[in-house]
Amino acid sequence: MVMAPTLIELLESQHAQSWGWALACCEWQHASAEDALQEAYLRVLDGRARFDSQSSEKTWFFGVIKHVAAEQRRKQARQGLLQVFYRQRAANEPTVEAAPDLELDQSSRALRQALLVLPARQREILHLVFYSELSLAEAATAAGMSVGSARTHYHRGKQRLQQLLDEQP
């Protein structure tokens, strides 16, 4: 008899995709993404986030990650740290074009740069569908929007992304 995997085992098997989603929710800031993902796992372990079987475990957990990341952003904004962070980042960090990224080839860097130009909702839906392999309905649930809105953001995001990539030299 084969036993069904536990929620923890399912989350563990989805860690790589969860990490990618946390990065996308935190605008590719590794430290923020680490904090958001860790907090999401903690909320599952201590029972503050409970799976209610209204969607798949993956979709539900991606929603938890998005909620935690948004909560962290609001907390930073309330404390006034967001403005300080962006000033320090602009002064001390090289831009995507100037930073040598050994993990990314030229086309991957161009794609990441183009994704960062898209509005957040379009970027989120594209990430969920392409990188996390969710259906549009699952992506809509994870992003906290209707399926119709998700379809619209998906369509417009793909169009704008194509336009941005076509403009690349």
mmCIF file of C-alpha atoms in Angstrom:
data_model
loop_
_atom_site.group_PDB
_atom_site.id
_atom_site.type_symbol
_atom_site.label_atom_id
_atom_site.label_comp_id
_atom_site.label_asym_id
_atom_site.label_seq_id
_atom_site.Cartn_x
_atom_site.Cartn_y
_atom_site.Cartn_z
ATOM 1 C CA MET A 1 0.000 0.000 0.000
ATOM 2 C CA VAL A 2 1.416 3.383 -1.032
ATOM 3 C CA MET A 3 1.014 6.152 1.537
ATOM 4 C CA ALA A 4 0.113 9.660 0.401
ATOM 5 C CA PRO A 5 2.942 12.139 0.966
ATOM 6 C CA THR A 6 2.555 14.517 3.871
ATOM 7 C CA LEU A 7 2.207 18.236 3.327
ATOM 8 C CA ILE A 8 5.785 18.742 4.526
ATOM 9 C CA GLU A 9 7.091 16.193 2.004
ATOM 10 C CA LEU A 10 5.138 17.899 -0.770
ATOM 11 C CA LEU A 11 6.496 21.312 0.213
ATOM 12 C CA GLU A 12 10.004 19.892 0.388
ATOM 13 C CA SER A 13 9.685 18.483 -3.128
ATOM 14 C CA GLN A 14 8.582 21.932 -4.383
ATOM 15 C CA HIS A 15 11.349 23.897 -2.654
ATOM 16 C CA ALA A 16 13.163 24.977 -5.832
ATOM 17 C CA GLN A 17 9.977 26.370 -7.373
ATOM 18 C CA SER A 18 8.991 27.942 -4.052
ATOM 19 C CA TRP A 19 12.388 29.664 -3.911
ATOM 20 C CA GLY A 20 11.919 30.993 -7.447
ATOM 21 C CA TRP A 21 8.477 32.326 -6.557
ATOM 22 C CA ALA A 22 9.800 33.940 -3.368
ATOM 23 C CA LEU A 23 12.489 35.680 -5.434
ATOM 24 C CA ALA A 24 9.878 36.934 -7.893
ATOM 25 C CA CYS A 25 7.636 38.178 -5.063
ATOM 26 C CA CYS A 26 10.613 39.991 -3.496
ATOM 27 C CA GLU A 27 11.809 41.561 -6.770
ATOM 28 C CA TRP A 28 14.910 39.323 -6.921
ATOM 29 C CA GLN A 29 16.255 40.496 -3.566
ATOM 30 C CA HIS A 30 17.819 37.339 -2.110
ATOM 31 C CA ALA A 31 17.722 38.389 1.543
ATOM 32 C CA SER A 32 14.049 39.369 1.369
ATOM 33 C CA ALA A 33 13.185 36.183 -0.507
ATOM 34 C CA GLU A 34 15.008 34.067 2.096
ATOM 35 C CA ASP A 35 13.090 35.808 4.889
ATOM 36 C CA ALA A 36 9.750 35.423 3.113
ATOM 37 C CA LEU A 37 10.266 31.744 2.326
ATOM 38 C CA GLN A 38 11.488 30.967 5.822
ATOM 39 C CA GLU A 39 8.503 32.752 7.362
ATOM 40 C CA ALA A 40 6.122 30.904 5.007
ATOM 41 C CA TYR A 41 7.592 27.549 6.092
ATOM 42 C CA LEU A 42 7.375 28.577 9.746
ATOM 43 C CA ARG A 43 3.719 29.519 9.356
ATOM 44 C CA VAL A 44 3.003 26.076 7.926
ATOM 45 C CA LEU A 45 4.944 24.301 10.678
ATOM 46 C CA ASP A 46 3.393 26.206 13.588
ATOM 47 C CA GLY A 47 -0.127 26.081 12.160
ATOM 48 C CA ARG A 48 -0.640 29.765 11.368
ATOM 49 C CA ALA A 49 -1.078 28.804 7.703
ATOM 50 C CA ARG A 50 -3.435 25.878 7.226
ATOM 51 C CA PHE A 51 -4.171 24.018 4.020
ATOM 52 C CA ASP A 52 -7.943 24.002 3.462
ATOM 53 C CA SER A 53 -8.041 21.729 0.374
ATOM 54 C CA GLN A 54 -9.680 24.412 -1.790
ATOM 55 C CA SER A 55 -6.732 24.317 -4.204
ATOM 56 C CA SER A 56 -3.598 22.232 -4.683
ATOM 57 C CA GLU A 57 -0.959 22.301 -1.971
ATOM 58 C CA LYS A 58 1.448 24.038 -4.340
ATOM 59 C CA THR A 59 -1.032 26.780 -5.239
ATOM 60 C CA TRP A 60 -1.914 27.270 -1.577
ATOM 61 C CA PHE A 61 1.737 27.520 -0.498
ATOM 62 C CA PHE A 62 2.553 29.989 -3.285
ATOM 63 C CA GLY A 63 -0.281 32.133 -1.931
ATOM 64 C CA VAL A 64 1.275 31.928 1.550
ATOM 65 C CA ILE A 65 4.643 33.059 0.142
ATOM 66 C CA LYS A 66 3.016 35.974 -1.732
ATOM 67 C CA HIS A 67 1.125 37.018 1.404
ATOM 68 C CA VAL A 68 4.269 36.903 3.575
ATOM 69 C CA ALA A 69 6.307 38.859 1.007
ATOM 70 C CA ALA A 70 3.591 41.531 0.748
ATOM 71 C CA GLU A 71 3.385 41.723 4.527
ATOM 72 C CA GLN A 72 7.141 42.242 4.733
ATOM 73 C CA ARG A 73 6.999 45.041 2.142
ATOM 74 C CA ARG A 74 4.231 46.807 4.041
ATOM 75 C CA LYS A 75 6.163 46.501 7.286
ATOM 76 C CA GLN A 76 9.283 47.986 5.681
ATOM 77 C CA ALA A 77 7.280 50.844 4.194
ATOM 78 C CA ARG A 78 5.657 51.626 7.548
ATOM 79 C CA GLN A 79 9.071 51.838 9.154
ATOM 80 C CA GLY A 80 10.414 54.071 6.414
ATOM 81 C CA LEU A 81 13.170 51.610 5.567
ATOM 82 C CA LEU A 82 12.139 51.130 1.974
ATOM 83 C CA GLN A 83 13.349 54.540 0.857
ATOM 84 C CA VAL A 84 16.686 54.058 2.638
ATOM 85 C CA PHE A 85 17.058 50.629 1.058
ATOM 86 C CA TYR A 86 16.514 51.919 -2.487
ATOM 87 C CA ARG A 87 18.933 54.828 -1.996
ATOM 88 C CA GLN A 88 21.638 52.483 -0.693
ATOM 89 C CA ARG A 89 20.945 49.994 -3.466
ATOM 90 C CA ALA A 90 21.214 52.649 -6.173
ATOM 91 C CA ALA A 91 24.423 54.044 -4.700
ATOM 92 C CA ASN A 92 26.189 50.781 -3.870
ATOM 93 C CA GLU A 93 25.012 48.099 -6.273
ATOM 94 C CA PRO A 94 25.740 47.800 -9.967
ATOM 95 C CA THR A 95 22.798 47.581 -12.365
ATOM 96 C CA VAL A 96 21.808 44.319 -14.015
ATOM 97 C CA GLU A 97 23.625 45.348 -17.200
ATOM 98 C CA ALA A 98 26.877 46.183 -15.399
ATOM 99 C CA ALA A 99 26.920 43.255 -12.965
ATOM 100 C CA PRO A 100 28.683 40.180 -14.242
ATOM 101 C CA ASP A 101 26.276 37.344 -13.501
ATOM 102 C CA LEU A 102 28.040 34.054 -14.023
ATOM 103 C CA GLU A 103 24.813 32.084 -13.675
ATOM 104 C CA LEU A 104 22.989 33.912 -16.469
ATOM 105 C CA ASP A 105 23.838 34.085 -20.144
ATOM 106 C CA GLN A 106 23.097 37.204 -22.203
ATOM 107 C CA SER A 107 19.589 36.156 -23.226
ATOM 108 C CA SER A 108 18.690 35.228 -19.622
ATOM 109 C CA ARG A 109 19.898 38.610 -18.391
ATOM 110 C CA ALA A 110 17.845 40.329 -21.110
ATOM 111 C CA LEU A 111 14.775 38.319 -20.094
ATOM 112 C CA ARG A 112 15.237 39.141 -16.401
ATOM 113 C CA GLN A 113 15.716 42.841 -17.195
ATOM 114 C CA ALA A 114 12.572 42.839 -19.364
ATOM 115 C CA LEU A 115 10.586 41.059 -16.637
ATOM 116 C CA LEU A 116 11.587 43.732 -14.139
ATOM 117 C CA VAL A 117 10.067 46.403 -16.408
ATOM 118 C CA LEU A 118 6.656 44.709 -16.424
ATOM 119 C CA PRO A 119 4.013 45.700 -13.885
ATOM 120 C CA ALA A 120 4.116 43.473 -10.798
ATOM 121 C CA ARG A 121 0.845 41.618 -11.517
ATOM 122 C CA GLN A 122 1.938 40.715 -15.059
ATOM 123 C CA ARG A 123 5.369 39.631 -13.803
ATOM 124 C CA GLU A 124 3.781 37.480 -11.073
ATOM 125 C CA ILE A 125 1.386 35.667 -13.411
ATOM 126 C CA LEU A 126 4.075 35.025 -16.024
ATOM 127 C CA HIS A 127 6.394 33.654 -13.343
ATOM 128 C CA LEU A 128 3.731 31.361 -11.908
ATOM 129 C CA VAL A 129 2.727 29.991 -15.308
ATOM 130 C CA PHE A 130 6.160 29.613 -16.913
ATOM 131 C CA TYR A 131 8.602 28.969 -14.077
ATOM 132 C CA SER A 132 6.310 27.363 -11.505
ATOM 133 C CA GLU A 133 4.272 25.477 -14.102
ATOM 134 C CA LEU A 134 0.873 26.439 -12.685
ATOM 135 C CA SER A 135 -2.259 26.659 -14.792
ATOM 136 C CA LEU A 136 -3.825 30.101 -15.183
ATOM 137 C CA ALA A 137 -6.499 29.153 -12.646
ATOM 138 C CA GLU A 138 -3.871 28.010 -10.125
ATOM 139 C CA ALA A 139 -1.767 31.105 -10.782
ATOM 140 C CA ALA A 140 -4.820 33.305 -10.214
ATOM 141 C CA THR A 141 -5.458 31.633 -6.868
ATOM 142 C CA ALA A 142 -1.807 31.937 -5.807
ATOM 143 C CA ALA A 143 -1.711 35.605 -6.847
ATOM 144 C CA GLY A 144 -5.030 36.398 -5.180
ATOM 145 C CA MET A 145 -6.954 37.481 -8.278
ATOM 146 C CA SER A 146 -9.774 36.219 -10.461
ATOM 147 C CA VAL A 147 -9.078 33.908 -13.385
ATOM 148 C CA GLY A 148 -10.245 36.636 -15.781
ATOM 149 C CA SER A 149 -7.768 39.126 -14.321
ATOM 150 C CA ALA A 150 -5.023 36.514 -14.476
ATOM 151 C CA ARG A 151 -5.802 35.862 -18.155
ATOM 152 C CA THR A 152 -5.645 39.589 -18.885
ATOM 153 C CA HIS A 153 -2.346 40.085 -17.034
ATOM 154 C CA TYR A 154 -0.926 36.959 -18.695
ATOM 155 C CA HIS A 155 -1.886 38.099 -22.196
ATOM 156 C CA ARG A 156 -0.706 41.696 -21.729
ATOM 157 C CA GLY A 157 2.463 40.553 -19.977
ATOM 158 C CA LYS A 158 3.403 38.223 -22.836
ATOM 159 C CA GLN A 159 2.752 40.975 -25.381
ATOM 160 C CA ARG A 160 4.812 43.557 -23.478
ATOM 161 C CA LEU A 161 7.595 41.066 -22.792
ATOM 162 C CA GLN A 162 7.803 40.232 -26.506
ATOM 163 C CA GLN A 163 7.888 43.954 -27.325
ATOM 164 C CA LEU A 164 10.688 44.570 -24.798
ATOM 165 C CA LEU A 165 12.740 41.627 -26.033
ATOM 166 C CA ASP A 166 12.314 42.674 -29.660
ATOM 167 C CA GLU A 167 13.739 46.104 -28.735
ATOM 168 C CA GLN A 168 16.926 44.532 -27.313
ATOM 169 C CA PRO A 169 20.041 45.105 -29.433
#
